[in-house]
Coordinates of C-alpha atoms in Angstrom, one line a residue:
X162 CA 20.5 -14.3 -5.4
X163 CA 17.6 -16.2 -3.8
X164 CA 16.9 -19.6 -5.2
X165 CA 13.7 -20.6 -7.0
X166 CA 11.2 -23.1 -5.5
X167 CA 9.6 -25.9 -7.3
X168 CA 5.9 -26.2 -6.5
X169 CA 4.0 -29.5 -7.1
X170 CA 0.9 -27.7 -8.4
X171 CA 0.0 -24.2 -9.5
X172 CA -3.3 -24.3 -7.6
X173 CA -2.8 -24.8 -3.9
X174 CA -4.8 -25.3 -0.7
X175 CA -4.3 -23.4 2.6
X176 CA -5.5 -24.4 6.0
X177 CA -6.4 -21.7 8.5
X178 CA -3.8 -22.0 11.3
X179 CA -4.0 -18.9 13.4
X180 CA -3.1 -19.5 17.0
X181 CA -2.9 -16.2 18.7
X182 CA -4.5 -14.9 21.9
X183 CA -7.3 -12.4 21.5
X184 CA -7.4 -9.2 23.6
X185 CA -9.7 -10.9 26.0
X186 CA -7.0 -13.6 26.7
X187 CA -8.7 -16.4 24.8
X188 CA -6.2 -18.6 22.9
X189 CA -7.3 -19.4 19.4
X190 CA -6.3 -22.6 17.7
X191 CA -7.9 -22.8 14.2
X192 CA -6.3 -26.1 13.4
X193 CA -8.2 -27.7 16.3
X194 CA -11.3 -25.6 15.8
X195 CA -11.7 -26.8 12.2
X196 CA -10.8 -30.4 13.3
X197 CA -8.0 -30.3 10.8
X198 CA -5.7 -31.9 13.4
X199 CA -8.1 -34.9 13.6
X200 CA -8.8 -35.0 9.9
X201 CA -5.4 -34.1 8.5
X202 CA -5.0 -37.4 6.6
X203 CA -8.4 -37.1 5.0
X204 CA -7.9 -33.4 4.3
X205 CA -4.6 -33.9 2.5
X206 CA -6.0 -36.8 0.5
X207 CA -9.0 -34.8 -0.6
X208 CA -6.7 -31.9 -1.7
X209 CA -4.6 -34.3 -3.7
X210 CA -7.8 -35.7 -5.4
X211 CA -8.7 -32.2 -6.4
X212 CA -5.3 -31.6 -7.9
X213 CA -4.1 -29.3 -5.1
X214 CA -0.8 -31.0 -4.6
X215 CA 0.9 -28.0 -2.8
X216 CA -0.5 -27.0 0.5
X217 CA 0.0 -24.2 3.0
X218 CA -0.4 -25.3 6.6
X219 CA 1.0 -24.4 10.0
X220 CA 2.9 -25.4 13.2
X221 CA 1.4 -24.5 16.5
X222 CA 4.4 -23.1 18.4
X223 CA 2.4 -22.7 21.6
X224 CA 1.8 -26.4 21.8
X225 CA 5.3 -27.4 20.7
X226 CA 7.2 -25.2 23.2
X227 CA 5.2 -25.1 26.4
X228 CA 8.3 -24.7 28.5
X229 CA 11.4 -22.7 27.5
X230 CA 13.6 -24.6 25.1
X231 CA 11.7 -27.9 25.5
X232 CA 10.0 -29.1 22.3
X233 CA 7.1 -31.6 21.9
X234 CA 6.6 -32.2 18.2
X235 CA 3.6 -34.6 18.7
X236 CA 1.2 -32.0 17.2
X237 CA 3.3 -31.7 14.0
X238 CA 4.6 -35.2 13.3
X239 CA 1.2 -36.6 12.3
X240 CA 0.9 -33.8 9.8
X241 CA 4.3 -34.7 8.2
X242 CA 3.3 -38.3 8.0
X243 CA -0.1 -37.4 6.5
X244 CA 1.6 -35.3 3.8
X245 CA 3.9 -38.2 2.9
X246 CA 1.0 -40.6 2.7
X247 CA -1.1 -38.3 0.5
X248 CA 1.9 -37.3 -1.8
X249 CA 1.5 -33.6 -1.2
X250 CA 4.0 -30.8 -0.7
X251 CA 3.4 -28.7 2.4
X252 CA 4.7 -25.2 3.0
X253 CA 4.8 -24.6 6.7
X254 CA 3.9 -21.4 8.6
X255 CA 6.2 -21.3 11.6
X256 CA 4.5 -18.4 13.3
X257 CA 0.9 -17.6 12.4
X258 CA 0.5 -14.9 15.0
X259 CA 0.7 -17.2 18.1
X260 CA 3.6 -17.6 20.4
X261 CA 4.1 -19.6 23.6
X262 CA 2.7 -18.0 26.8
X263 CA 6.1 -17.8 28.5
X264 CA 7.4 -15.4 25.8
X265 CA 6.9 -11.6 25.6
X266 CA 6.7 -11.1 21.9
X267 CA 8.2 -7.6 22.2
X268 CA 11.4 -8.9 23.9
X269 CA 14.9 -9.9 22.8
X270 CA 14.2 -13.3 24.3
X271 CA 11.4 -13.7 21.8
X272 CA 13.8 -13.2 18.9
X273 CA 16.2 -15.8 20.3
X274 CA 13.5 -18.3 21.1
X275 CA 12.0 -18.0 17.7
X276 CA 15.3 -18.6 16.0
X277 CA 16.0 -21.7 18.1
X278 CA 12.5 -23.1 17.4
X279 CA 12.7 -22.4 13.7
X280 CA 16.1 -24.1 13.4
X281 CA 14.8 -27.2 15.3
X282 CA 11.7 -27.3 13.0
X283 CA 13.7 -27.4 9.8
X284 CA 16.1 -29.9 11.3
X285 CA 13.3 -32.2 12.2
X286 CA 11.6 -31.8 8.8
X287 CA 14.8 -32.9 7.1
X288 CA 15.3 -35.9 9.4
X289 CA 11.7 -37.1 9.0
X290 CA 11.0 -36.3 5.3
X291 CA 14.5 -36.4 3.8
X292 CA 13.8 -33.1 2.2
X293 CA 14.5 -29.4 2.9
X294 CA 11.6 -27.5 4.4
X295 CA 9.7 -24.7 2.6
X296 CA 8.5 -22.3 5.3
X297 CA 6.8 -19.0 5.8
X298 CA 8.9 -17.6 8.7
X299 CA 6.4 -15.0 10.0
X300 CA 2.9 -14.7 8.6
X301 CA 1.7 -11.2 7.6
X302 CA 4.2 -9.0 9.5
X303 CA 2.3 -5.9 8.2
X304 CA -1.1 -7.1 9.4
X305 CA 0.3 -8.2 12.8
X306 CA 1.9 -4.8 13.3
X307 CA -1.4 -3.0 12.5
X308 CA -3.5 -5.4 14.6
X309 CA -1.3 -5.0 17.7
X310 CA -1.5 -1.2 17.5
X311 CA -5.2 -1.1 16.6
X312 CA -6.3 -3.3 19.6
X313 CA -7.3 -6.2 17.4
X314 CA -4.5 -8.2 19.0
X315 CA -2.9 -7.6 22.4
X316 CA -0.3 -4.8 22.4
X317 CA 3.3 -5.8 21.7
X318 CA 6.3 -3.7 22.7
X319 CA 6.5 0.1 23.0
X320 CA 3.9 2.3 21.4
X321 CA 6.4 3.7 19.0
X322 CA 5.7 4.2 15.3
X323 CA 7.6 1.6 13.2
X324 CA 9.1 -0.2 16.2
X325 CA 7.1 -3.4 16.0
X326 CA 7.5 -4.0 12.3
X327 CA 11.3 -3.6 12.6
X328 CA 11.3 -6.0 15.6
X329 CA 9.3 -8.6 13.7
X330 CA 11.6 -8.2 10.6
X331 CA 14.6 -8.7 12.9
X332 CA 13.0 -11.7 14.3
X333 CA 12.4 -13.2 10.9
X334 CA 15.9 -12.6 9.8
X335 CA 17.4 -14.1 12.9
X336 CA 15.2 -17.2 12.3
X337 CA 16.2 -17.5 8.6
X338 CA 19.9 -17.3 9.5
X339 CA 19.4 -20.1 12.1
X340 CA 17.4 -22.2 9.6
X341 CA 20.0 -21.8 6.8
X342 CA 22.7 -22.7 9.3
X343 CA 21.2 -26.1 9.9
X344 CA 19.8 -26.7 6.4
X345 CA 21.2 -24.4 3.7
X346 CA 18.6 -25.8 1.2
X347 CA 15.5 -24.7 3.2
X348 CA 13.4 -22.1 1.3
X349 CA 11.3 -19.2 2.4
X350 CA 8.0 -17.9 1.1
X351 CA 6.2 -15.0 2.6
X352 CA 2.6 -13.9 3.0
X353 CA 1.9 -10.1 3.1
X354 CA -1.4 -8.3 2.2
X355 CA -1.6 -6.8 -1.3
X356 CA -3.7 -3.6 -1.0
X357 CA -4.9 -0.5 -2.8
X358 CA -6.0 2.7 -1.1
X359 CA -7.7 5.5 -2.9
X360 CA -8.5 9.1 -1.7
X361 CA -12.0 10.2 -1.0
X362 CA -11.2 13.7 -1.9
X363 CA -8.3 15.4 -3.9
X364 CA -6.9 16.6 -0.5
X365 CA -6.5 13.0 0.6
X366 CA -4.4 12.0 -2.4
X367 CA -1.0 12.2 -0.7
X368 CA -2.1 10.4 2.5
X369 CA -3.8 7.7 0.5
X370 CA -0.7 7.0 -1.6
X371 CA 1.5 6.9 1.4
X372 CA -0.9 4.3 3.0
X373 CA -0.9 2.3 -0.3
X374 CA 2.9 2.3 -0.5
X375 CA 3.2 1.2 3.1
X376 CA 2.3 -2.3 2.0
X377 CA 5.9 -2.6 0.7
X378 CA 7.6 -1.7 4.0
X379 CA 8.1 -5.3 5.2
X380 CA 9.5 -6.5 1.9
X381 CA 11.7 -3.4 1.6
X382 CA 13.2 -4.2 5.0
X383 CA 13.5 -7.9 4.4
X384 CA 15.3 -7.3 1.0
X385 CA 17.6 -4.6 2.5
X386 CA 16.1 -1.8 0.4
X387 CA 15.5 0.1 3.6
X388 CA 16.9 -0.3 7.2
X389 CA 19.9 -2.3 6.0
X390 CA 21.1 -2.4 9.6
X391 CA 18.5 -5.1 10.2
X392 CA 20.3 -7.5 7.9
X393 CA 17.9 -7.6 5.0
X394 CA 19.0 -9.1 1.7
X395 CA 17.4 -10.4 -1.5
X396 CA 18.5 -13.9 -0.5
X397 CA 15.7 -13.9 2.1
X398 CA 13.0 -13.6 -0.6
X399 CA 12.8 -16.9 -2.4
X400 CA 9.2 -16.1 -3.3
X401 CA 7.0 -13.2 -2.4
X402 CA 3.5 -14.2 -1.2
X403 CA 0.6 -11.8 -1.6
X404 CA -2.7 -12.2 0.2
X405 CA -5.6 -10.7 -1.7
X406 CA -9.3 -10.7 -0.8
X407 CA -12.3 -8.7 -1.9
X408 CA -11.9 -6.1 0.9
X409 CA -8.2 -5.4 0.1
X410 CA -9.1 -2.2 -1.7
X411 CA -10.6 0.7 0.2
X412 CA -11.0 4.5 0.3
X413 CA -8.7 6.2 2.9
X414 CA -10.5 6.0 6.3
X415 CA -13.6 4.8 4.4
X416 CA -15.4 2.0 2.8
X417 CA -14.3 -0.9 0.6
X418 CA -14.0 -0.2 -3.1
X419 CA -16.4 -2.7 -4.9
X420 CA -15.0 -4.8 -7.8
X421 CA -15.9 -3.0 -11.0
X422 CA -15.8 0.5 -9.7
X423 CA -13.5 2.9 -11.6
X424 CA -11.3 3.3 -8.5
X425 CA -10.7 -0.5 -8.3
X426 CA -7.2 -1.5 -9.4
X427 CA -7.0 -4.7 -11.5
X428 CA -5.2 -7.4 -9.7
X429 CA -2.9 -7.9 -12.7
X430 CA -1.7 -4.3 -12.5
X431 CA -0.9 -4.8 -8.8
X432 CA 1.0 -8.0 -9.4
X433 CA 3.1 -6.2 -12.2
X434 CA 3.9 -3.3 -9.8
X435 CA 5.1 -5.7 -7.1
X436 CA 7.2 -7.8 -9.5
X437 CA 8.8 -4.7 -11.0
X438 CA 9.8 -3.5 -7.6
X439 CA 11.5 -6.8 -6.4
X440 CA 12.1 -9.0 -9.4
X441 CA 11.2 -12.1 -7.5
X442 CA 8.7 -14.9 -8.2
X443 CA 5.2 -14.2 -6.8
X444 CA 2.6 -16.4 -5.2
X445 CA -1.0 -15.6 -4.3
X446 CA -0.6 -17.1 -0.8
X447 CA -4.2 -16.3 0.2
X448 CA -7.4 -15.6 -1.7
X449 CA -11.0 -16.7 -1.4
X450 CA -14.6 -15.6 -1.2
X451 CA -17.4 -16.5 1.2
X452 CA -20.7 -18.3 0.5
X453 CA -22.0 -18.3 -3.1
X454 CA -19.3 -15.7 -4.1
X455 CA -16.6 -18.3 -4.0
X456 CA -16.6 -19.5 -7.6
X457 CA -16.9 -16.0 -9.0
X458 CA -14.0 -14.7 -6.9
X459 CA -11.8 -17.6 -8.0
X460 CA -12.8 -16.8 -11.6
X461 CA -11.7 -13.2 -11.3
X462 CA -8.4 -13.9 -9.6
X463 CA -7.5 -16.5 -12.1
X464 CA -8.3 -14.3 -15.1
X465 CA -6.1 -11.5 -13.6
X466 CA -3.2 -13.9 -12.8
X467 CA -3.2 -15.3 -16.4
X468 CA -3.2 -11.7 -17.6
X469 CA -0.2 -10.9 -15.4
X470 CA 1.7 -14.1 -16.5
X471 CA 1.0 -13.1 -20.1
X472 CA 2.7 -9.7 -19.4
X473 CA 5.8 -11.4 -18.0
X474 CA 5.2 -11.8 -14.3
X475 CA 6.4 -15.1 -12.9
X476 CA 3.3 -16.0 -10.7
X477 CA 4.0 -19.5 -9.4
X478 CA 0.7 -20.3 -7.8
X479 CA -2.7 -19.5 -6.4
X480 CA -3.5 -20.7 -2.9
X481 CA -7.2 -21.0 -2.1
X482 CA -7.3 -19.9 1.6
X483 CA -8.7 -21.1 3.7
X484 CA -9.6 -24.3 1.8
X485 CA -12.0 -25.4 4.6
X486 CA -14.8 -23.5 6.3
X487 CA -13.9 -22.1 9.8
X488 CA -15.3 -20.4 12.8
X489 CA -14.6 -16.6 13.0
X490 CA -11.9 -15.3 15.3
X491 CA -14.2 -13.2 17.5
X492 CA -17.8 -14.2 17.0
X493 CA -17.3 -17.9 16.0
X494 CA -19.8 -17.5 13.2
X495 CA -19.0 -20.3 10.8
X496 CA -17.5 -18.9 7.6
X497 CA -18.3 -20.8 4.4
X498 CA -15.0 -20.5 2.7
X499 CA -12.9 -22.5 0.3
X500 CA -14.0 -25.9 -1.0
X501 CA -14.5 -28.1 2.1
X502 CA -17.2 -27.9 4.6
X503 CA -17.0 -28.2 8.3
X504 CA -17.1 -31.9 9.3
X505 CA -20.6 -33.3 8.9
X506 CA -22.2 -36.3 10.6
X507 CA -19.7 -39.1 10.7
X508 CA -16.8 -36.7 10.7
X509 CA -16.5 -36.2 6.9
X510 CA -16.2 -33.0 5.0
X511 CA -18.3 -32.2 1.9
X512 CA -16.8 -30.7 -1.3
X513 CA -18.6 -27.5 -2.4
X514 CA -19.3 -28.6 -6.0
X515 CA -19.7 -25.2 -7.7
X516 CA -16.2 -24.3 -6.4
X517 CA -14.8 -27.7 -7.5
X518 CA -16.3 -27.2 -10.9
X519 CA -14.7 -23.7 -11.2
X520 CA -11.4 -25.0 -10.1
X521 CA -11.4 -27.7 -12.8
X522 CA -12.3 -25.1 -15.4
X523 CA -9.4 -22.9 -14.3
X524 CA -7.0 -25.7 -14.2
X525 CA -7.8 -26.5 -17.8
X526 CA -7.6 -22.9 -18.9
X527 CA -4.2 -22.6 -17.2
X528 CA -2.9 -25.6 -19.0
X529 CA -4.0 -24.2 -22.3
X530 CA -2.5 -20.8 -21.6
X531 CA 0.5 -20.1 -24.0
X532 CA 2.1 -17.8 -21.5
X533 CA 1.9 -20.5 -18.7
X534 CA 3.4 -23.1 -21.0
X535 CA 6.2 -20.8 -22.0
X536 CA 7.0 -20.0 -18.3
X537 CA 7.1 -23.7 -17.4
X538 CA 9.4 -24.5 -20.3
X539 CA 11.7 -21.7 -19.2

């Protein structure tokens, strides 16, 4: 059975760390674009002051391995040092969509290179920090699979239904085996979209339900429920991460379902269904709103999570993601997300006070929650 993970805080902060190439060939690096690489010490310190003592952040593999098998950790070591200085716990995304340019992501060499890189990363983490790493091996396998087939990302591998998802799951499992071989105590969290799809007409009901259930394909393969030849096992699922935003519910081939509409599924019910399927601890690994909607969205998510906890679901945390405003992938429009602004004059970020106030309110409500106190005592 997979081991539980201790998190330093229930409320967490996540830094946008996508590093893929767009279909036009432009390499994104959101850690650099948000200046988080330059401000990492201040960013972690601010998170700690807000009570966000657990953080989700990422490595930039394309910077670390610019030549096959040769690693330059200079982009990561300052982040490890900053985390130690601020007293925060960081969960590291090893692959947030972006791979080195010398690798074909659809090849067998990619699997081998990822496993070697992942093993070296957890080895270095142990040697620098003295602690086992908590990592997200591959971010959003389901979304990456869809994006590569839909033309949002460059195509990967053969145009064969199901091939890419199996390939990415195989890659993740090879990496986890390599990581556990060098540090058996390293732990794995995941981040997969949590969705709801409804039919527009009665004739669409079966197709909509098939689409909705497809959200479980990745976790089914990782846990060995399906495609056991890939090497899936419950031991790979230390904690199931679920990414949930306001547009995660939609009508089949149609528009987003607004919050409050009769077809909108309560988040608590979705969490209960996922827990009943896998019997593993859950995390909200990504959630957040934009602009003035930010506090209201956090309010909704927290209410639903407390409801799920009260109904017996072991939700271990909520990650505000991204915690800092960022430029969009395609149009570079600055998105006002999370709690921290883009750097202002003098290189400092500002805290969005309405969001900070709502966070304090939710932290207090959580501490007073009988179900939460009971789950912590257990």
